Amino acid sequence: MPTESGSCATARQAKQKRKSHSLSIRRTNSSEQERSGLQREMLEGQDSKLPSSIRNTLLELFGQIEREFENLYIENLELRREIDTLNERLAAEGQAIDGAELSKGQLKTKASHSTSQLSQKLKTTYKASTSKIVSSFKTTTSRAICQLVKEYIGHRDGIWDVSVTKTQPVVLGTASADHTALLWCIETGKCLVKYVGHAGSVNSIKFHPTEQVSLTASGDQTAHIWRYIVQLPTPQPTTDCNQMSGEDEVEFSDKDEADGDGDGSSDCPTIRVPLTSLKSHQGVVIAADWLVGGKQAVTASWDRTANLYDVETSELVHSLTGHDQELTHCCTHPTQRLVVTSSRDTTFRLWDFRDPSIHSVNVFQGHTDTVTSAVFTVGDNVVSGSDDRTVKVWDLKNMRSPIATIRTDSAVNRINVCVGQKIIALPHDNRQVRLFDMSGVRLARLPRSNRQGHRRMVCCSAWSEDHPICNLFTCGFDRQAIGWNINIPALLQEK
């Protein structure tokens, strides 16, 4: 028996598939058929290199799409009319109750019951209507509450980390994939110091708790400790560069970012040699931090270990092993000898060095994807963020389950907590920055509009609670850091 060639079989399958697909498209009425026939005649009258069968299939598919949108639009209009009707009923029943001769208790009970029923109907109807065709009428946070103050532009590649000094003078530090770390004047946005001692991407920057010393981690498998001396320029009146309205989100190409390519750090002092270099890792050092007191430092690496160093001697004190995959972040407690490390193995670990003779470790398992960061906050709480689009608040005394869970629509990067007010700043892959409280209640989303806010992934956030001008900083892969003024009392009042 002769066999069918491969090309013929493929052509027959494609034809049958196209035929069955075309048969699955239903015509709802004769007017639609007439409209489709007219469109087909118009399309056939035009010059095209497509075969007629493909053109007919495309036309039928476009017709089906149009009908779906038309049906949704009609349904949306009907649901909005229902909302108006329910609003009128609510107003009418409220007036009828007010005019009725009922006792005060009966009046209160009936009005409350009727209002609650209609309110629930309104909510259900509104949710149903907006789930069909998405249209956002949600008001944005007032400019007076979340305001963009200053942009810090000078890096030639994405910025991984941002940090603020704990000592005077208060300056901003950024760590970038362009192999440099920059220190900035917060008020003027001018670059004060440029560190170029690393041979790889600078992934993290943290400042010493009492001295003008910085700790940076790099892709060159080292962490550097270097001293800086800065002199702030004469303060100038700040201008409001925030001219945002609504939630307009405009996409930008790389060409649009050409105005940020200028090297604003070219004329600032440059530091090339560190005080000391911490070299014990066999992979990228992704993060580093100071232990309380500043005499020891901890580093986290892609070699699946975290190392504890003596700063004065640069000697390795402890190698913290146990993670199954690369580490992503490390953080130290502000007042106790505690370290928390995050990993791609979906866990984060708490290391306890308070007792010199016992170095205990506790494992937290609550995420389903990479834990991008875990940070300490007030009391015995830790907040963790993950690529699984959740942020969880944990009690160190109960590791079994989180005390609060925040669910988002995008992966969460390096988070930071405003310790005094218990506000969490969440930087996202989708260019958004959101603020939540420790119980998981959303407080605000930082405004984004035409040429304002981040245009690429937001990598990190950092609070500076006592600074009078900028108390929140964010950085991202659009090569800029941004200083925000968050009116915290007003924010909490709107909660």
mmCIF file with all atom_site columns, C-alpha atoms in Angstrom, residues 174-305:
data_model
loop_
_atom_site.group_PDB
_atom_site.id
_atom_site.type_symbol
_atom_site.label_atom_id
_atom_site.label_alt_id
_atom_site.label_comp_id
_atom_site.label_asym_id
_atom_site.label_entity_id
_atom_site.label_seq_id
_atom_site.pdbx_PDB_ins_code
_atom_site.Cartn_x
_atom_site.Cartn_y
_atom_site.Cartn_z
_atom_site.occupancy
_atom_site.B_iso_or_equiv
_atom_site.pdbx_formal_charge
_atom_site.auth_seq_id
_atom_site.auth_comp_id
_atom_site.auth_asym_id
_atom_site.auth_atom_id
_atom_site.pdbx_PDB_model_num
ATOM 1   C CA . THR A 1 174 ? 23.925 53.432 45.527 1.00 0.00 ? 174 THR A CA 1
ATOM 2   C CA . ALA A 1 175 ? 25.452 50.180 44.228 1.00 0.00 ? 175 ALA A CA 1
ATOM 3   C CA . SER A 1 176 ? 25.340 49.556 40.497 1.00 0.00 ? 176 SER A CA 1
ATOM 4   C CA . ALA A 1 177 ? 26.009 46.937 37.853 1.00 0.00 ? 177 ALA A CA 1
ATOM 5   C CA . ASP A 1 178 ? 28.393 49.462 36.231 1.00 0.00 ? 178 ASP A CA 1
ATOM 6   C CA . HIS A 1 179 ? 31.046 48.305 38.798 1.00 0.00 ? 179 HIS A CA 1
ATOM 7   C CA . THR A 1 180 ? 30.790 51.500 40.883 1.00 0.00 ? 180 THR A CA 1
ATOM 8   C CA . ALA A 1 181 ? 29.237 52.719 44.109 1.00 0.00 ? 181 ALA A CA 1
ATOM 9   C CA . LEU A 1 182 ? 28.253 56.375 44.393 1.00 0.00 ? 182 LEU A CA 1
ATOM 10  C CA . LEU A 1 183 ? 27.525 58.632 47.370 1.00 0.00 ? 183 LEU A CA 1
ATOM 11  C CA . TRP A 1 184 ? 25.024 61.438 46.833 1.00 0.00 ? 184 TRP A CA 1
ATOM 12  C CA . CYS A 1 185 ? 23.953 64.661 48.485 1.00 0.00 ? 185 CYS A CA 1
ATOM 13  C CA . ILE A 1 186 ? 20.297 64.021 49.261 1.00 0.00 ? 186 ILE A CA 1
ATOM 14  C CA . GLU A 1 187 ? 19.238 67.656 48.987 1.00 0.00 ? 187 GLU A CA 1
ATOM 15  C CA . THR A 1 188 ? 20.958 68.616 45.715 1.00 0.00 ? 188 THR A CA 1
ATOM 16  C CA . GLY A 1 189 ? 21.233 65.261 43.942 1.00 0.00 ? 189 GLY A CA 1
ATOM 17  C CA . LYS A 1 190 ? 24.949 65.870 43.347 1.00 0.00 ? 190 LYS A CA 1
ATOM 18  C CA . CYS A 1 191 ? 27.420 62.979 43.409 1.00 0.00 ? 191 CYS A CA 1
ATOM 19  C CA . LEU A 1 192 ? 29.910 63.395 46.277 1.00 0.00 ? 192 LEU A CA 1
ATOM 20  C CA . VAL A 1 193 ? 32.138 60.288 46.067 1.00 0.00 ? 193 VAL A CA 1
ATOM 21  C CA . LYS A 1 194 ? 32.703 57.553 43.498 1.00 0.00 ? 194 LYS A CA 1
ATOM 22  C CA . TYR A 1 195 ? 34.125 54.152 44.480 1.00 0.00 ? 195 TYR A CA 1
ATOM 23  C CA . VAL A 1 196 ? 35.686 52.142 41.637 1.00 0.00 ? 196 VAL A CA 1
ATOM 24  C CA . GLY A 1 197 ? 37.637 49.468 43.538 1.00 0.00 ? 197 GLY A CA 1
ATOM 25  C CA . HIS A 1 198 ? 35.519 46.511 42.399 1.00 0.00 ? 198 HIS A CA 1
ATOM 26  C CA . ALA A 1 199 ? 36.116 44.515 39.228 1.00 0.00 ? 199 ALA A CA 1
ATOM 27  C CA . GLY A 1 200 ? 32.507 43.350 38.968 1.00 0.00 ? 200 GLY A CA 1
ATOM 28  C CA . SER A 1 201 ? 28.957 44.486 39.524 1.00 0.00 ? 201 SER A CA 1
ATOM 29  C CA . VAL A 1 202 ? 28.445 46.169 42.904 1.00 0.00 ? 202 VAL A CA 1
ATOM 30  C CA . ASN A 1 203 ? 25.443 44.344 44.345 1.00 0.00 ? 203 ASN A CA 1
ATOM 31  C CA . SER A 1 204 ? 25.088 45.841 47.806 1.00 0.00 ? 204 SER A CA 1
ATOM 32  C CA . ILE A 1 205 ? 26.109 48.858 49.894 1.00 0.00 ? 205 ILE A CA 1
ATOM 33  C CA . LYS A 1 206 ? 25.791 49.336 53.656 1.00 0.00 ? 206 LYS A CA 1
ATOM 34  C CA . PHE A 1 207 ? 27.198 52.053 55.931 1.00 0.00 ? 207 PHE A CA 1
ATOM 35  C CA . HIS A 1 208 ? 29.028 51.578 59.227 1.00 0.00 ? 208 HIS A CA 1
ATOM 36  C CA . PRO A 1 209 ? 26.803 52.396 62.230 1.00 0.00 ? 209 PRO A CA 1
ATOM 37  C CA . THR A 1 210 ? 29.192 54.991 63.725 1.00 0.00 ? 210 THR A CA 1
ATOM 38  C CA . GLU A 1 211 ? 31.982 55.823 61.229 1.00 0.00 ? 211 GLU A CA 1
ATOM 39  C CA . GLN A 1 212 ? 32.283 57.152 57.690 1.00 0.00 ? 212 GLN A CA 1
ATOM 40  C CA . VAL A 1 213 ? 33.019 53.693 56.333 1.00 0.00 ? 213 VAL A CA 1
ATOM 41  C CA . SER A 1 214 ? 31.137 51.742 53.690 1.00 0.00 ? 214 SER A CA 1
ATOM 42  C CA . LEU A 1 215 ? 30.783 48.001 52.987 1.00 0.00 ? 215 LEU A CA 1
ATOM 43  C CA . THR A 1 216 ? 30.134 46.889 49.406 1.00 0.00 ? 216 THR A CA 1
ATOM 44  C CA . ALA A 1 217 ? 29.582 43.406 47.950 1.00 0.00 ? 217 ALA A CA 1
ATOM 45  C CA . SER A 1 218 ? 30.456 42.559 44.368 1.00 0.00 ? 218 SER A CA 1
ATOM 46  C CA . GLY A 1 219 ? 30.289 40.030 41.595 1.00 0.00 ? 219 GLY A CA 1
ATOM 47  C CA . ASP A 1 220 ? 34.093 39.827 41.721 1.00 0.00 ? 220 ASP A CA 1
ATOM 48  C CA . GLN A 1 221 ? 33.627 37.420 44.692 1.00 0.00 ? 221 GLN A CA 1
ATOM 49  C CA . THR A 1 222 ? 34.801 39.969 47.275 1.00 0.00 ? 222 THR A CA 1
ATOM 50  C CA . ALA A 1 223 ? 33.385 42.480 49.732 1.00 0.00 ? 223 ALA A CA 1
ATOM 51  C CA . HIS A 1 224 ? 35.259 45.767 50.248 1.00 0.00 ? 224 HIS A CA 1
ATOM 52  C CA . ILE A 1 225 ? 35.420 48.050 53.240 1.00 0.00 ? 225 ILE A CA 1
ATOM 53  C CA . TRP A 1 226 ? 36.386 51.601 52.288 1.00 0.00 ? 226 TRP A CA 1
ATOM 54  C CA . ARG A 1 227 ? 36.505 54.962 54.028 1.00 0.00 ? 227 ARG A CA 1
ATOM 55  C CA . TYR A 1 228 ? 34.986 58.112 52.604 1.00 0.00 ? 228 TYR A CA 1
ATOM 56  C CA . ILE A 1 229 ? 35.125 61.793 53.534 1.00 0.00 ? 229 ILE A CA 1
ATOM 57  C CA . VAL A 1 230 ? 32.309 63.985 52.249 1.00 0.00 ? 230 VAL A CA 1
ATOM 58  C CA . GLN A 1 231 ? 31.491 67.645 52.581 1.00 0.00 ? 231 GLN A CA 1
ATOM 59  C CA . LEU A 1 232 ? 27.962 68.626 51.810 1.00 0.00 ? 232 LEU A CA 1
ATOM 60  C CA . PRO A 1 233 ? 27.390 71.662 49.582 1.00 0.00 ? 233 PRO A CA 1
ATOM 61  C CA . THR A 1 234 ? 25.574 74.738 50.816 1.00 0.00 ? 234 THR A CA 1
ATOM 62  C CA . PRO A 1 235 ? 21.868 73.925 51.095 1.00 0.00 ? 235 PRO A CA 1
ATOM 63  C CA . GLN A 1 236 ? 19.728 75.322 48.280 1.00 0.00 ? 236 GLN A CA 1
ATOM 64  C CA . PRO A 1 237 ? 15.952 75.719 48.209 1.00 0.00 ? 237 PRO A CA 1
ATOM 65  C CA . THR A 1 238 ? 14.409 72.539 46.860 1.00 0.00 ? 238 THR A CA 1
ATOM 66  C CA . THR A 1 239 ? 11.886 72.594 44.068 1.00 0.00 ? 239 THR A CA 1
ATOM 67  C CA . ASP A 1 240 ? 9.005  70.250 43.570 1.00 0.00 ? 240 ASP A CA 1
ATOM 68  C CA . CYS A 1 241 ? 9.852  68.109 40.572 1.00 0.00 ? 241 CYS A CA 1
ATOM 69  C CA . ASN A 1 242 ? 6.751  66.033 41.055 1.00 0.00 ? 242 ASN A CA 1
ATOM 70  C CA . GLN A 1 243 ? 4.163  66.984 38.443 1.00 0.00 ? 243 GLN A CA 1
ATOM 71  C CA . MET A 1 244 ? 2.169  63.828 38.440 1.00 0.00 ? 244 MET A CA 1
ATOM 72  C CA . SER A 1 245 ? -1.521 63.421 37.886 1.00 0.00 ? 245 SER A CA 1
ATOM 73  C CA . GLY A 1 246 ? -3.479 60.184 37.875 1.00 0.00 ? 246 GLY A CA 1
ATOM 74  C CA . GLU A 1 247 ? -2.032 56.767 37.268 1.00 0.00 ? 247 GLU A CA 1
ATOM 75  C CA . ASP A 1 248 ? -0.932 57.203 33.664 1.00 0.00 ? 248 ASP A CA 1
ATOM 76  C CA . GLU A 1 249 ? 1.677  54.615 32.817 1.00 0.00 ? 249 GLU A CA 1
ATOM 77  C CA . VAL A 1 250 ? 3.682  55.341 29.697 1.00 0.00 ? 250 VAL A CA 1
ATOM 78  C CA . GLU A 1 251 ? 6.105  52.837 28.233 1.00 0.00 ? 251 GLU A CA 1
ATOM 79  C CA . PHE A 1 252 ? 9.552  54.114 27.307 1.00 0.00 ? 252 PHE A CA 1
ATOM 80  C CA . SER A 1 253 ? 12.138 52.724 24.950 1.00 0.00 ? 253 SER A CA 1
ATOM 81  C CA . ASP A 1 254 ? 15.867 52.793 25.595 1.00 0.00 ? 254 ASP A CA 1
ATOM 82  C CA . LYS A 1 255 ? 16.034 55.821 23.348 1.00 0.00 ? 255 LYS A CA 1
ATOM 83  C CA . ASP A 1 256 ? 13.846 57.747 25.766 1.00 0.00 ? 256 ASP A CA 1
ATOM 84  C CA . GLU A 1 257 ? 16.436 57.187 28.469 1.00 0.00 ? 257 GLU A CA 1
ATOM 85  C CA . ALA A 1 258 ? 19.176 58.957 26.563 1.00 0.00 ? 258 ALA A CA 1
ATOM 86  C CA . ASP A 1 259 ? 18.710 62.005 28.757 1.00 0.00 ? 259 ASP A CA 1
ATOM 87  C CA . GLY A 1 260 ? 19.896 59.923 31.728 1.00 0.00 ? 260 GLY A CA 1
ATOM 88  C CA . ASP A 1 261 ? 23.096 58.710 30.111 1.00 0.00 ? 261 ASP A CA 1
ATOM 89  C CA . GLY A 1 262 ? 25.139 61.695 31.158 1.00 0.00 ? 262 GLY A CA 1
ATOM 90  C CA . ASP A 1 263 ? 27.742 60.781 33.728 1.00 0.00 ? 263 ASP A CA 1
ATOM 91  C CA . GLY A 1 264 ? 26.890 63.018 36.641 1.00 0.00 ? 264 GLY A CA 1
ATOM 92  C CA . SER A 1 265 ? 29.684 61.417 38.685 1.00 0.00 ? 265 SER A CA 1
ATOM 93  C CA . SER A 1 266 ? 32.585 62.341 36.402 1.00 0.00 ? 266 SER A CA 1
ATOM 94  C CA . ASP A 1 267 ? 33.675 65.383 38.398 1.00 0.00 ? 267 ASP A CA 1
ATOM 95  C CA . CYS A 1 268 ? 33.413 63.939 41.939 1.00 0.00 ? 268 CYS A CA 1
ATOM 96  C CA . PRO A 1 269 ? 36.315 62.546 44.011 1.00 0.00 ? 269 PRO A CA 1
ATOM 97  C CA . THR A 1 270 ? 37.159 58.915 43.219 1.00 0.00 ? 270 THR A CA 1
ATOM 98  C CA . ILE A 1 271 ? 38.250 56.194 45.658 1.00 0.00 ? 271 ILE A CA 1
ATOM 99  C CA . ARG A 1 272 ? 40.094 53.307 44.042 1.00 0.00 ? 272 ARG A CA 1
ATOM 100 C CA . VAL A 1 273 ? 41.592 51.250 46.894 1.00 0.00 ? 273 VAL A CA 1
ATOM 101 C CA . PRO A 1 274 ? 39.677 49.759 49.863 1.00 0.00 ? 274 PRO A CA 1
ATOM 102 C CA . LEU A 1 275 ? 40.798 49.683 53.471 1.00 0.00 ? 275 LEU A CA 1
ATOM 103 C CA . THR A 1 276 ? 40.373 45.921 53.426 1.00 0.00 ? 276 THR A CA 1
ATOM 104 C CA . SER A 1 277 ? 39.025 43.231 51.140 1.00 0.00 ? 277 SER A CA 1
ATOM 105 C CA . LEU A 1 278 ? 37.067 40.216 52.391 1.00 0.00 ? 278 LEU A CA 1
ATOM 106 C CA . LYS A 1 279 ? 37.998 37.203 50.229 1.00 0.00 ? 279 LYS A CA 1
ATOM 107 C CA . SER A 1 280 ? 36.641 33.786 51.137 1.00 0.00 ? 280 SER A CA 1
ATOM 108 C CA . HIS A 1 281 ? 33.769 33.160 48.744 1.00 0.00 ? 281 HIS A CA 1
ATOM 109 C CA . GLN A 1 282 ? 33.877 31.035 45.606 1.00 0.00 ? 282 GLN A CA 1
ATOM 110 C CA . GLY A 1 283 ? 31.025 32.847 43.890 1.00 0.00 ? 283 GLY A CA 1
ATOM 111 C CA . VAL A 1 284 ? 29.313 36.193 43.463 1.00 0.00 ? 284 VAL A CA 1
ATOM 112 C CA . VAL A 1 285 ? 28.893 38.098 46.747 1.00 0.00 ? 285 VAL A CA 1
ATOM 113 C CA . ILE A 1 286 ? 25.326 39.300 46.450 1.00 0.00 ? 286 ILE A CA 1
ATOM 114 C CA . ALA A 1 287 ? 24.942 41.190 49.760 1.00 0.00 ? 287 ALA A CA 1
ATOM 115 C CA . ALA A 1 288 ? 26.796 42.262 52.907 1.00 0.00 ? 288 ALA A CA 1
ATOM 116 C CA . ASP A 1 289 ? 25.911 43.958 56.201 1.00 0.00 ? 289 ASP A CA 1
ATOM 117 C CA . TRP A 1 290 ? 27.438 45.109 59.485 1.00 0.00 ? 290 TRP A CA 1
ATOM 118 C CA . LEU A 1 291 ? 26.719 43.339 62.755 1.00 0.00 ? 291 LEU A CA 1
ATOM 119 C CA . VAL A 1 292 ? 25.673 45.513 65.677 1.00 0.00 ? 292 VAL A CA 1
ATOM 120 C CA . GLY A 1 293 ? 28.677 47.528 66.839 1.00 0.00 ? 293 GLY A CA 1
ATOM 121 C CA . GLY A 1 294 ? 30.388 47.433 63.457 1.00 0.00 ? 294 GLY A CA 1
ATOM 122 C CA . LYS A 1 295 ? 33.271 45.146 64.489 1.00 0.00 ? 295 LYS A CA 1
ATOM 123 C CA . GLN A 1 296 ? 32.075 42.244 62.377 1.00 0.00 ? 296 GLN A CA 1
ATOM 124 C CA . ALA A 1 297 ? 30.499 41.944 58.942 1.00 0.00 ? 297 ALA A CA 1
ATOM 125 C CA . VAL A 1 298 ? 28.491 39.217 57.230 1.00 0.00 ? 298 VAL A CA 1
ATOM 126 C CA . THR A 1 299 ? 28.399 38.428 53.505 1.00 0.00 ? 299 THR A CA 1
ATOM 127 C CA . ALA A 1 300 ? 26.035 36.311 51.401 1.00 0.00 ? 300 ALA A CA 1
ATOM 128 C CA . SER A 1 301 ? 27.137 34.577 48.225 1.00 0.00 ? 301 SER A CA 1
ATOM 129 C CA . TRP A 1 302 ? 26.005 32.507 45.286 1.00 0.00 ? 302 TRP A CA 1
ATOM 130 C CA . ASP A 1 303 ? 28.302 29.759 46.591 1.00 0.00 ? 303 ASP A CA 1
ATOM 131 C CA . ARG A 1 304 ? 25.408 28.951 48.982 1.00 0.00 ? 304 ARG A CA 1
ATOM 132 C CA . THR A 1 305 ? 27.226 30.175 52.082 1.00 0.00 ? 305 THR A CA 1
#
